[in-house]
């Protein structure tokens, strides 16, 4: 069943678990993510980033997810990840996404507020949830989303309160020391800042840059209002490494390789679902 983000995050936020948002850009990734949700009895978020429009159109991605979710025994949210182009946001809403992330984090605060509010008005009228971001993440190793010039800027708790009150977003992505990609040094996750943000706002919080974040830090974040955790890089790295390993000993038919890769995705996703704590 396809649901919007709010339907998935409201119980997660209230009951202190997080729902995984896993980046998808191929049939294998969509199928592996939804299969992982089914095998664990857990709702999942299949995230399609504007960065992957070269892989498939919004409409094709939606058709795949809608067909897989119809058969699935768990709720599936189809979410547009990081998108700063409002035209693409509106096209995603028209294509049937249940949730969109408008990312105006690089804009001056007032402009980010104004654009996010406009997106919320349109999306909410269509039953679609909105995630927005305040602050910005640095980029680590092997990220396919971050750019070298991305700088870390922690989310300011008081600005977060003003932002949420003025925009009516359903979920807020925060910057507290995670990175897009794999950590180049030891992670320094600022749960003290997260705690202040959690006290200042009453919406589910979102942690980007899940890959490689230590389990203890993830648990500490979930206890402080994080209800959605994004994972991309580690799934890709796991599939590529296992595919390379497989091809040293076998040369399977491409159709068989596709099934094996779906399985690699599922295994990587299940690891994170186990950490995020839905029961
Ligand atoms: P990672 O690639 O670090 O897991 O981050 C994913 C993400 O935040 C997607 O928006």
PDB file of C-alpha atoms and ligand atoms in Angstrom:
ATOM      1  CA  UNK A   1       0.000   0.000   0.000  1.00  0.00           C
ATOM      2  CA  UNK A   2       1.291   3.466  -0.881  1.00  0.00           C
ATOM      3  CA  UNK A   3       1.044   6.049   1.926  1.00  0.00           C
ATOM      4  CA  UNK A   4       2.312   9.564   2.470  1.00  0.00           C
ATOM      5  CA  UNK A   5       5.240  10.407   4.738  1.00  0.00           C
ATOM      6  CA  UNK A   6       3.112  11.802   7.560  1.00  0.00           C
ATOM      7  CA  UNK A   7       1.228   8.509   7.930  1.00  0.00           C
ATOM      8  CA  UNK A   8       4.520   6.642   8.349  1.00  0.00           C
ATOM      9  CA  UNK A   9       6.331   9.181  10.527  1.00  0.00           C
ATOM     10  CA  UNK A  10       3.589  10.060  13.018  1.00  0.00           C
ATOM     11  CA  UNK A  11       3.672   6.661  14.809  1.00  0.00           C
ATOM     12  CA  UNK A  12       7.474   6.434  14.481  1.00  0.00           C
ATOM     13  CA  UNK A  13       7.928   9.830  16.156  1.00  0.00           C
ATOM     14  CA  UNK A  14       5.433   8.994  18.922  1.00  0.00           C
ATOM     15  CA  UNK A  15       6.858   5.549  19.614  1.00  0.00           C
ATOM     16  CA  UNK A  16      10.563   6.416  19.234  1.00  0.00           C
ATOM     17  CA  UNK A  17      11.660   4.388  16.278  1.00  0.00           C
ATOM     18  CA  UNK A  18      12.899   5.553  12.892  1.00  0.00           C
ATOM     19  CA  UNK A  19      11.778   4.594   9.408  1.00  0.00           C
ATOM     20  CA  UNK A  20      14.521   4.043   6.857  1.00  0.00           C
ATOM     21  CA  UNK A  21      14.518   6.104   3.687  1.00  0.00           C
ATOM     22  CA  UNK A  22      16.563   4.245   1.113  1.00  0.00           C
ATOM     23  CA  UNK A  23      17.631   5.755  -2.204  1.00  0.00           C
ATOM     24  CA  UNK A  24      16.346   3.911  -5.276  1.00  0.00           C
ATOM     25  CA  UNK A  25      17.179   4.415  -8.950  1.00  0.00           C
ATOM     26  CA  UNK A  26      16.731   0.990 -10.578  1.00  0.00           C
ATOM     27  CA  UNK A  27      14.291  -1.906 -10.511  1.00  0.00           C
ATOM     28  CA  UNK A  28      16.708  -3.833  -8.241  1.00  0.00           C
ATOM     29  CA  UNK A  29      16.875  -1.047  -5.649  1.00  0.00           C
ATOM     30  CA  UNK A  30      13.087  -0.517  -5.533  1.00  0.00           C
ATOM     31  CA  UNK A  31      12.449  -4.247  -5.313  1.00  0.00           C
ATOM     32  CA  UNK A  32      15.199  -4.879  -2.723  1.00  0.00           C
ATOM     33  CA  UNK A  33      14.019  -2.040  -0.448  1.00  0.00           C
ATOM     34  CA  UNK A  34      10.364  -3.120  -0.516  1.00  0.00           C
ATOM     35  CA  UNK A  35      11.309  -6.792  -0.025  1.00  0.00           C
ATOM     36  CA  UNK A  36      13.396  -5.801   3.032  1.00  0.00           C
ATOM     37  CA  UNK A  37      10.363  -4.005   4.462  1.00  0.00           C
ATOM     38  CA  UNK A  38       8.177  -7.041   3.855  1.00  0.00           C
ATOM     39  CA  UNK A  39      10.624  -9.534   5.358  1.00  0.00           C
ATOM     40  CA  UNK A  40      10.946  -7.426   8.520  1.00  0.00           C
ATOM     41  CA  UNK A  41       7.297  -6.348   8.702  1.00  0.00           C
ATOM     42  CA  UNK A  42       8.428  -2.713   8.632  1.00  0.00           C
ATOM     43  CA  UNK A  43       7.155   0.330   6.701  1.00  0.00           C
ATOM     44  CA  UNK A  44       9.745   1.662   4.256  1.00  0.00           C
ATOM     45  CA  UNK A  45      10.418   4.866   2.368  1.00  0.00           C
ATOM     46  CA  UNK A  46      11.604   4.393  -1.215  1.00  0.00           C
ATOM     47  CA  UNK A  47      13.381   7.643  -2.035  1.00  0.00           C
ATOM     48  CA  UNK A  48      13.970   8.788  -5.587  1.00  0.00           C
ATOM     49  CA  UNK A  49      16.338  11.734  -5.811  1.00  0.00           C
ATOM     50  CA  UNK A  50      16.262  14.388  -8.483  1.00  0.00           C
ATOM     51  CA  UNK A  51      19.919  13.308  -8.933  1.00  0.00           C
ATOM     52  CA  UNK A  52      18.639  10.078 -10.525  1.00  0.00           C
ATOM     53  CA  UNK A  53      16.463  11.544 -13.259  1.00  0.00           C
ATOM     54  CA  UNK A  54      19.050  10.265 -15.747  1.00  0.00           C
ATOM     55  CA  UNK A  55      18.234   6.712 -14.586  1.00  0.00           C
ATOM     56  CA  UNK A  56      14.469   6.982 -15.016  1.00  0.00           C
ATOM     57  CA  UNK A  57      11.707   9.559 -15.167  1.00  0.00           C
ATOM     58  CA  UNK A  58       9.498  10.469 -12.207  1.00  0.00           C
ATOM     59  CA  UNK A  59       6.605   8.732 -13.930  1.00  0.00           C
ATOM     60  CA  UNK A  60       8.522   5.482 -14.568  1.00  0.00           C
ATOM     61  CA  UNK A  61       9.803   5.420 -10.983  1.00  0.00           C
ATOM     62  CA  UNK A  62       6.264   5.934  -9.712  1.00  0.00           C
ATOM     63  CA  UNK A  63       4.879   3.172 -11.942  1.00  0.00           C
ATOM     64  CA  UNK A  64       7.441   0.681 -10.577  1.00  0.00           C
ATOM     65  CA  UNK A  65       6.834   1.614  -6.929  1.00  0.00           C
ATOM     66  CA  UNK A  66       3.049   1.709  -7.287  1.00  0.00           C
ATOM     67  CA  UNK A  67       3.052  -1.770  -8.808  1.00  0.00           C
ATOM     68  CA  UNK A  68       5.402  -3.245  -6.159  1.00  0.00           C
ATOM     69  CA  UNK A  69       3.640  -1.465  -3.269  1.00  0.00           C
ATOM     70  CA  UNK A  70       0.246  -2.781  -4.380  1.00  0.00           C
ATOM     71  CA  UNK A  71       1.477  -6.326  -3.733  1.00  0.00           C
ATOM     72  CA  UNK A  72       3.381  -5.415  -0.540  1.00  0.00           C
ATOM     73  CA  UNK A  73       2.214  -6.339   2.950  1.00  0.00           C
ATOM     74  CA  UNK A  74       3.756  -3.199   4.519  1.00  0.00           C
ATOM     75  CA  UNK A  75       3.128   0.536   3.964  1.00  0.00           C
ATOM     76  CA  UNK A  76       5.462   2.082   1.395  1.00  0.00           C
ATOM     77  CA  UNK A  77       6.040   5.815   1.026  1.00  0.00           C
ATOM     78  CA  UNK A  78       7.335   7.032  -2.324  1.00  0.00           C
ATOM     79  CA  UNK A  79       9.399  10.110  -1.549  1.00  0.00           C
ATOM     80  CA  UNK A  80      11.249  12.684  -3.664  1.00  0.00           C
ATOM     81  CA  UNK A  81      14.657  13.207  -2.036  1.00  0.00           C
ATOM     82  CA  UNK A  82      16.611  16.533  -2.126  1.00  0.00           C
ATOM     83  CA  UNK A  83      15.039  18.751  -4.751  1.00  0.00           C
ATOM     84  CA  UNK A  84      15.670  22.471  -5.042  1.00  0.00           C
ATOM     85  CA  UNK A  85      13.696  22.897  -8.276  1.00  0.00           C
ATOM     86  CA  UNK A  86      10.069  23.709  -7.501  1.00  0.00           C
ATOM     87  CA  UNK A  87       9.001  22.681 -11.013  1.00  0.00           C
ATOM     88  CA  UNK A  88      10.341  19.162 -10.424  1.00  0.00           C
ATOM     89  CA  UNK A  89       8.550  19.118  -7.036  1.00  0.00           C
ATOM     90  CA  UNK A  90       5.238  19.914  -8.712  1.00  0.00           C
ATOM     91  CA  UNK A  91       5.843  17.321 -11.429  1.00  0.00           C
ATOM     92  CA  UNK A  92       6.529  14.720  -8.704  1.00  0.00           C
ATOM     93  CA  UNK A  93       3.258  15.605  -6.964  1.00  0.00           C
ATOM     94  CA  UNK A  94       1.456  15.222 -10.297  1.00  0.00           C
ATOM     95  CA  UNK A  95       3.230  11.877 -10.908  1.00  0.00           C
ATOM     96  CA  UNK A  96       1.853  10.479  -7.619  1.00  0.00           C
ATOM     97  CA  UNK A  97       4.676  10.823  -5.067  1.00  0.00           C
ATOM     98  CA  UNK A  98       3.398  10.660  -1.462  1.00  0.00           C
ATOM     99  CA  UNK A  99       6.091  12.963  -0.172  1.00  0.00           C
ATOM    100  CA  UNK A 100       8.554  15.558  -1.455  1.00  0.00           C
ATOM    101  CA  UNK A 101      11.664  17.111   0.022  1.00  0.00           C
ATOM    102  CA  UNK A 102      12.029  20.720  -0.961  1.00  0.00           C
ATOM    103  CA  UNK A 103      15.672  21.544  -0.267  1.00  0.00           C
ATOM    104  CA  UNK A 104      16.144  25.289  -0.020  1.00  0.00           C
ATOM    105  CA  UNK A 105      18.903  24.938   2.570  1.00  0.00           C
ATOM    106  CA  UNK A 106      21.376  26.824   0.384  1.00  0.00           C
ATOM    107  CA  UNK A 107      19.078  29.867   0.168  1.00  0.00           C
ATOM    108  CA  UNK A 108      18.847  32.788   2.586  1.00  0.00           C
ATOM    109  CA  UNK A 109      16.511  31.872   5.493  1.00  0.00           C
ATOM    110  CA  UNK A 110      13.584  34.081   4.380  1.00  0.00           C
ATOM    111  CA  UNK A 111      13.667  32.688   0.839  1.00  0.00           C
ATOM    112  CA  UNK A 112      13.861  29.094   2.100  1.00  0.00           C
ATOM    113  CA  UNK A 113      10.839  29.819   4.343  1.00  0.00           C
ATOM    114  CA  UNK A 114       8.827  31.436   1.524  1.00  0.00           C
ATOM    115  CA  UNK A 115       9.509  28.647  -1.013  1.00  0.00           C
ATOM    116  CA  UNK A 116       8.932  25.868   1.510  1.00  0.00           C
ATOM    117  CA  UNK A 117       5.642  27.441   2.573  1.00  0.00           C
ATOM    118  CA  UNK A 118       4.471  27.605  -1.046  1.00  0.00           C
ATOM    119  CA  UNK A 119       5.454  23.961  -1.616  1.00  0.00           C
ATOM    120  CA  UNK A 120       3.588  22.961   1.572  1.00  0.00           C
ATOM    121  CA  UNK A 121       0.409  24.747   0.456  1.00  0.00           C
ATOM    122  CA  UNK A 122       0.376  22.961  -2.906  1.00  0.00           C
ATOM    123  CA  UNK A 123       1.511  19.553  -1.594  1.00  0.00           C
ATOM    124  CA  UNK A 124      -0.866  19.493   1.375  1.00  0.00           C
ATOM    125  CA  UNK A 125      -3.802  20.349  -0.892  1.00  0.00           C
ATOM    126  CA  UNK A 126      -2.912  17.150  -2.802  1.00  0.00           C
ATOM    127  CA  UNK A 127      -2.434  14.963   0.311  1.00  0.00           C
ATOM    128  CA  UNK A 128       1.344  14.937  -0.173  1.00  0.00           C
ATOM    129  CA  UNK A 129       3.757  15.417   2.756  1.00  0.00           C
ATOM    130  CA  UNK A 130       6.719  17.816   2.734  1.00  0.00           C
ATOM    131  CA  UNK A 131      10.194  17.518   4.221  1.00  0.00           C
ATOM    132  CA  UNK A 132      12.498  20.549   4.223  1.00  0.00           C
ATOM    133  CA  UNK A 133      16.035  21.193   5.428  1.00  0.00           C
ATOM    134  CA  UNK A 134      17.705  23.791   7.585  1.00  0.00           C
ATOM    135  CA  UNK A 135      21.499  23.807   7.869  1.00  0.00           C
ATOM    136  CA  UNK A 136      23.712  21.773   5.566  1.00  0.00           C
ATOM    137  CA  UNK A 137      25.790  18.590   5.575  1.00  0.00           C
ATOM    138  CA  UNK A 138      29.406  18.228   4.535  1.00  0.00           C
ATOM    139  CA  UNK A 139      30.325  15.561   2.016  1.00  0.00           C
ATOM    140  CA  UNK A 140      32.232  12.404   2.929  1.00  0.00           C
ATOM    141  CA  UNK A 141      33.766   9.714   0.714  1.00  0.00           C
ATOM    142  CA  UNK A 142      31.988   7.973  -2.186  1.00  0.00           C
ATOM    143  CA  UNK A 143      28.823  10.086  -2.007  1.00  0.00           C
ATOM    144  CA  UNK A 144      26.841  10.337  -5.186  1.00  0.00           C
ATOM    145  CA  UNK A 145      24.766  13.246  -3.872  1.00  0.00           C
ATOM    146  CA  UNK A 146      27.046  15.598  -1.985  1.00  0.00           C
ATOM    147  CA  UNK A 147      29.329  18.048  -3.775  1.00  0.00           C
ATOM    148  CA  UNK A 148      32.935  18.824  -2.862  1.00  0.00           C
ATOM    149  CA  UNK A 149      31.964  22.417  -2.017  1.00  0.00           C
ATOM    150  CA  UNK A 150      29.277  21.352   0.512  1.00  0.00           C
ATOM    151  CA  UNK A 151      30.085  22.730   3.954  1.00  0.00           C
ATOM    152  CA  UNK A 152      28.808  21.640   7.323  1.00  0.00           C
ATOM    153  CA  UNK A 153      26.491  24.123   8.918  1.00  0.00           C
ATOM    154  CA  UNK A 154      24.679  22.947  12.042  1.00  0.00           C
ATOM    155  CA  UNK A 155      20.954  23.598  12.296  1.00  0.00           C
ATOM    156  CA  UNK A 156      20.167  26.440  14.679  1.00  0.00           C
ATOM    157  CA  UNK A 157      17.401  25.332  17.121  1.00  0.00           C
ATOM    158  CA  UNK A 158      15.672  28.718  17.340  1.00  0.00           C
ATOM    159  CA  UNK A 159      15.734  29.160  13.558  1.00  0.00           C
ATOM    160  CA  UNK A 160      14.277  25.637  13.319  1.00  0.00           C
ATOM    161  CA  UNK A 161      11.327  26.672  15.506  1.00  0.00           C
ATOM    162  CA  UNK A 162      10.646  29.759  13.383  1.00  0.00           C
ATOM    163  CA  UNK A 163      11.020  27.720  10.190  1.00  0.00           C
ATOM    164  CA  UNK A 164       8.569  24.998  11.236  1.00  0.00           C
ATOM    165  CA  UNK A 165       6.009  27.504  12.562  1.00  0.00           C
ATOM    166  CA  UNK A 166       6.167  29.576   9.365  1.00  0.00           C
ATOM    167  CA  UNK A 167       6.111  26.760   6.820  1.00  0.00           C
ATOM    168  CA  UNK A 168       4.017  23.937   8.340  1.00  0.00           C
ATOM    169  CA  UNK A 169       6.445  21.287   7.079  1.00  0.00           C
ATOM    170  CA  UNK A 170       5.675  17.699   8.047  1.00  0.00           C
ATOM    171  CA  UNK A 171       9.302  16.776   8.761  1.00  0.00           C
ATOM    172  CA  UNK A 172      12.530  18.741   9.202  1.00  0.00           C
ATOM    173  CA  UNK A 173      15.964  17.544   8.076  1.00  0.00           C
ATOM    174  CA  UNK A 174      18.689  18.715  10.423  1.00  0.00           C
ATOM    175  CA  UNK A 175      22.451  19.024  10.256  1.00  0.00           C
ATOM    176  CA  UNK A 176      24.199  17.733  13.395  1.00  0.00           C
ATOM    177  CA  UNK A 177      27.464  16.272  12.096  1.00  0.00           C
ATOM    178  CA  UNK A 178      26.460  13.434   9.770  1.00  0.00           C
ATOM    179  CA  UNK A 179      27.831  13.615   6.220  1.00  0.00           C
ATOM    180  CA  UNK A 180      26.556  12.539   2.814  1.00  0.00           C
ATOM    181  CA  UNK A 181      28.745   9.522   2.043  1.00  0.00           C
ATOM    182  CA  UNK A 182      31.205   7.639   4.228  1.00  0.00           C
ATOM    183  CA  UNK A 183      32.979   9.430   7.105  1.00  0.00           C
ATOM    184  CA  UNK A 184      36.555  10.436   6.353  1.00  0.00           C
ATOM    185  CA  UNK A 185      37.423  10.621  10.074  1.00  0.00           C
ATOM    186  CA  UNK A 186      35.651   9.761  13.314  1.00  0.00           C
ATOM    187  CA  UNK A 187      32.008  10.869  13.259  1.00  0.00           C
ATOM    188  CA  UNK A 188      31.202  13.645  15.742  1.00  0.00           C
ATOM    189  CA  UNK A 189      27.421  13.564  16.011  1.00  0.00           C
ATOM    190  CA  UNK A 190      26.134  16.558  17.993  1.00  0.00           C
ATOM    191  CA  UNK A 191      23.264  15.009  19.923  1.00  0.00           C
ATOM    192  CA  UNK A 192      23.369  18.071  22.226  1.00  0.00           C
ATOM    193  CA  UNK A 193      22.278  20.279  19.301  1.00  0.00           C
ATOM    194  CA  UNK A 194      19.693  17.689  18.261  1.00  0.00           C
ATOM    195  CA  UNK A 195      18.243  17.691  21.765  1.00  0.00           C
ATOM    196  CA  UNK A 196      17.783  21.477  21.613  1.00  0.00           C
ATOM    197  CA  UNK A 197      16.132  21.238  18.187  1.00  0.00           C
ATOM    198  CA  UNK A 198      13.848  18.476  19.475  1.00  0.00           C
ATOM    199  CA  UNK A 199      12.800  20.706  22.381  1.00  0.00           C
ATOM    200  CA  UNK A 200      12.205  23.658  20.060  1.00  0.00           C
ATOM    201  CA  UNK A 201      10.030  21.977  17.413  1.00  0.00           C
ATOM    202  CA  UNK A 202       7.292  19.382  17.448  1.00  0.00           C
ATOM    203  CA  UNK A 203       7.639  17.668  14.079  1.00  0.00           C
ATOM    204  CA  UNK A 204       9.484  14.439  13.229  1.00  0.00           C
ATOM    205  CA  UNK A 205      13.155  15.144  12.522  1.00  0.00           C
ATOM    206  CA  UNK A 206      15.132  13.632   9.660  1.00  0.00           C
ATOM    207  CA  UNK A 207      18.748  12.492   9.677  1.00  0.00           C
ATOM    208  CA  UNK A 208      20.488  12.562   6.313  1.00  0.00           C
ATOM    209  CA  UNK A 209      23.816  10.810   5.833  1.00  0.00           C
ATOM    210  CA  UNK A 210      22.932   7.556   7.571  1.00  0.00           C
ATOM    211  CA  UNK A 211      25.692   5.508   5.903  1.00  0.00           C
ATOM    212  CA  UNK A 212      28.463   4.533   8.284  1.00  0.00           C
ATOM    213  CA  UNK A 213      26.938   6.366  11.268  1.00  0.00           C
ATOM    214  CA  UNK A 214      27.695   4.295  14.393  1.00  0.00           C
ATOM    215  CA  UNK A 215      24.772   2.351  15.811  1.00  0.00           C
ATOM    216  CA  UNK A 216      24.990   4.044  19.238  1.00  0.00           C
ATOM    217  CA  UNK A 217      24.774   7.472  17.614  1.00  0.00           C
ATOM    218  CA  UNK A 218      21.755   6.386  15.571  1.00  0.00           C
ATOM    219  CA  UNK A 219      20.007   5.177  18.732  1.00  0.00           C
ATOM    220  CA  UNK A 220      20.841   8.431  20.535  1.00  0.00           C
ATOM    221  CA  UNK A 221      19.390  10.380  17.593  1.00  0.00           C
ATOM    222  CA  UNK A 222      16.186   8.300  17.526  1.00  0.00           C
ATOM    223  CA  UNK A 223      15.730   8.987  21.247  1.00  0.00           C
ATOM    224  CA  UNK A 224      15.919  12.734  20.426  1.00  0.00           C
ATOM    225  CA  UNK A 225      13.236  13.021  17.766  1.00  0.00           C
ATOM    226  CA  UNK A 226      14.806  11.521  14.636  1.00  0.00           C
ATOM    227  CA  UNK A 227      12.050   9.482  12.966  1.00  0.00           C
ATOM    228  CA  UNK A 228      13.424   9.165   9.412  1.00  0.00           C
ATOM    229  CA  UNK A 229      16.978   8.162   8.523  1.00  0.00           C
ATOM    230  CA  UNK A 230      18.319   8.350   4.963  1.00  0.00           C
ATOM    231  CA  UNK A 231      20.749   5.759   3.653  1.00  0.00           C
ATOM    232  CA  UNK A 232      22.236   5.746   0.181  1.00  0.00           C
ATOM    233  CA  UNK A 233      26.012   5.288  -0.157  1.00  0.00           C
ATOM    234  CA  UNK A 234      26.364   2.130   1.908  1.00  0.00           C
ATOM    235  CA  UNK A 235      23.747   0.252  -0.111  1.00  0.00           C
ATOM    236  CA  UNK A 236      25.481   1.136  -3.364  1.00  0.00           C
ATOM    237  CA  UNK A 237      28.937   0.226  -1.970  1.00  0.00           C
ATOM    238  CA  UNK A 238      27.634  -3.134  -0.711  1.00  0.00           C
ATOM    239  CA  UNK A 239      26.025  -4.029  -4.049  1.00  0.00           C
ATOM    240  CA  UNK A 240      29.052  -2.985  -6.105  1.00  0.00           C
ATOM    241  CA  UNK A 241      31.508  -4.865  -3.841  1.00  0.00           C
ATOM    242  CA  UNK A 242      29.416  -8.053  -3.845  1.00  0.00           C
ATOM    243  CA  UNK A 243      28.868  -7.862  -7.591  1.00  0.00           C
ATOM    244  CA  UNK A 244      32.618  -7.478  -8.175  1.00  0.00           C
ATOM    245  CA  UNK A 245      33.265 -10.467  -5.914  1.00  0.00           C
ATOM    246  CA  UNK A 246      30.624 -12.570  -7.703  1.00  0.00           C
ATOM    247  CA  UNK A 247      32.058 -11.768 -11.127  1.00  0.00           C
ATOM    248  CA  UNK A 248      35.507 -13.046 -10.162  1.00  0.00           C
ATOM    249  CA  UNK A 249      34.110 -16.598 -10.017  1.00  0.00           C
ATOM    250  CA  UNK A 250      30.887 -16.581 -12.090  1.00  0.00           C
ATOM    251  CA  UNK A 251      29.606 -14.994 -15.269  1.00  0.00           C
ATOM    252  CA  UNK A 252      25.856 -15.249 -14.665  1.00  0.00           C
ATOM    253  CA  UNK A 253      23.122 -14.366 -17.131  1.00  0.00           C
ATOM    254  CA  UNK A 254      22.193 -10.703 -16.689  1.00  0.00           C
ATOM    255  CA  UNK A 255      18.712 -11.696 -15.466  1.00  0.00           C
ATOM    256  CA  UNK A 256      20.304 -13.795 -12.701  1.00  0.00           C
ATOM    257  CA  UNK A 257      22.692 -10.976 -11.834  1.00  0.00           C
ATOM    258  CA  UNK A 258      19.669  -8.682 -11.424  1.00  0.00           C
ATOM    259  CA  UNK A 259      18.124 -11.113  -8.912  1.00  0.00           C
ATOM    260  CA  UNK A 260      21.387 -11.396  -6.984  1.00  0.00           C
ATOM    261  CA  UNK A 261      21.724  -7.622  -6.851  1.00  0.00           C
ATOM    262  CA  UNK A 262      18.157  -7.268  -5.571  1.00  0.00           C
ATOM    263  CA  UNK A 263      19.195  -9.617  -2.790  1.00  0.00           C
ATOM    264  CA  UNK A 264      22.328  -7.568  -2.006  1.00  0.00           C
ATOM    265  CA  UNK A 265      20.166  -4.428  -1.718  1.00  0.00           C
ATOM    266  CA  UNK A 266      17.709  -6.244   0.549  1.00  0.00           C
ATOM    267  CA  UNK A 267      20.469  -7.467   2.875  1.00  0.00           C
ATOM    268  CA  UNK A 268      22.045  -3.997   3.209  1.00  0.00           C
ATOM    269  CA  UNK A 269      18.645  -2.407   3.880  1.00  0.00           C
ATOM    270  CA  UNK A 270      17.669  -5.054   6.449  1.00  0.00           C
ATOM    271  CA  UNK A 271      20.815  -4.272   8.440  1.00  0.00           C
ATOM    272  CA  UNK A 272      19.692  -0.668   8.866  1.00  0.00           C
ATOM    273  CA  UNK A 273      16.059  -1.577   9.526  1.00  0.00           C
ATOM    274  CA  UNK A 274      17.346  -3.769  12.387  1.00  0.00           C
ATOM    275  CA  UNK A 275      19.129  -0.770  13.900  1.00  0.00           C
ATOM    276  CA  UNK A 276      16.222   1.662  13.471  1.00  0.00           C
ATOM    277  CA  UNK A 277      14.086  -0.303  15.902  1.00  0.00           C
ATOM    278  CA  UNK A 278      10.536  -0.763  14.608  1.00  0.00           C
ATOM    279  CA  UNK A 279       8.798  -3.679  16.327  1.00  0.00           C
TER     280      UNK A 279
HETATM  281  P1  LIG B   1      24.362   8.592   2.741  1.00  0.00           P
HETATM  282  O1  LIG B   1      24.732   8.423   1.312  1.00  0.00           O
HETATM  283  O2  LIG B   1      25.475   9.119   3.576  1.00  0.00           O
HETATM  284  O3  LIG B   1      23.763   7.364   3.321  1.00  0.00           O
HETATM  285  O4  LIG B   1      23.231   9.718   2.792  1.00  0.00           O
HETATM  286  C1  LIG B   1      22.014   9.495   2.157  1.00  0.00           C
HETATM  287  C2  LIG B   1      21.126  10.679   2.228  1.00  0.00           C
HETATM  288  O5  LIG B   1      21.204  11.480   3.117  1.00  0.00           O
HETATM  289  C3  LIG B   1      20.110  10.813   1.160  1.00  0.00           C
HETATM  290  O6  LIG B   1      19.468  12.030   1.187  1.00  0.00           O
END
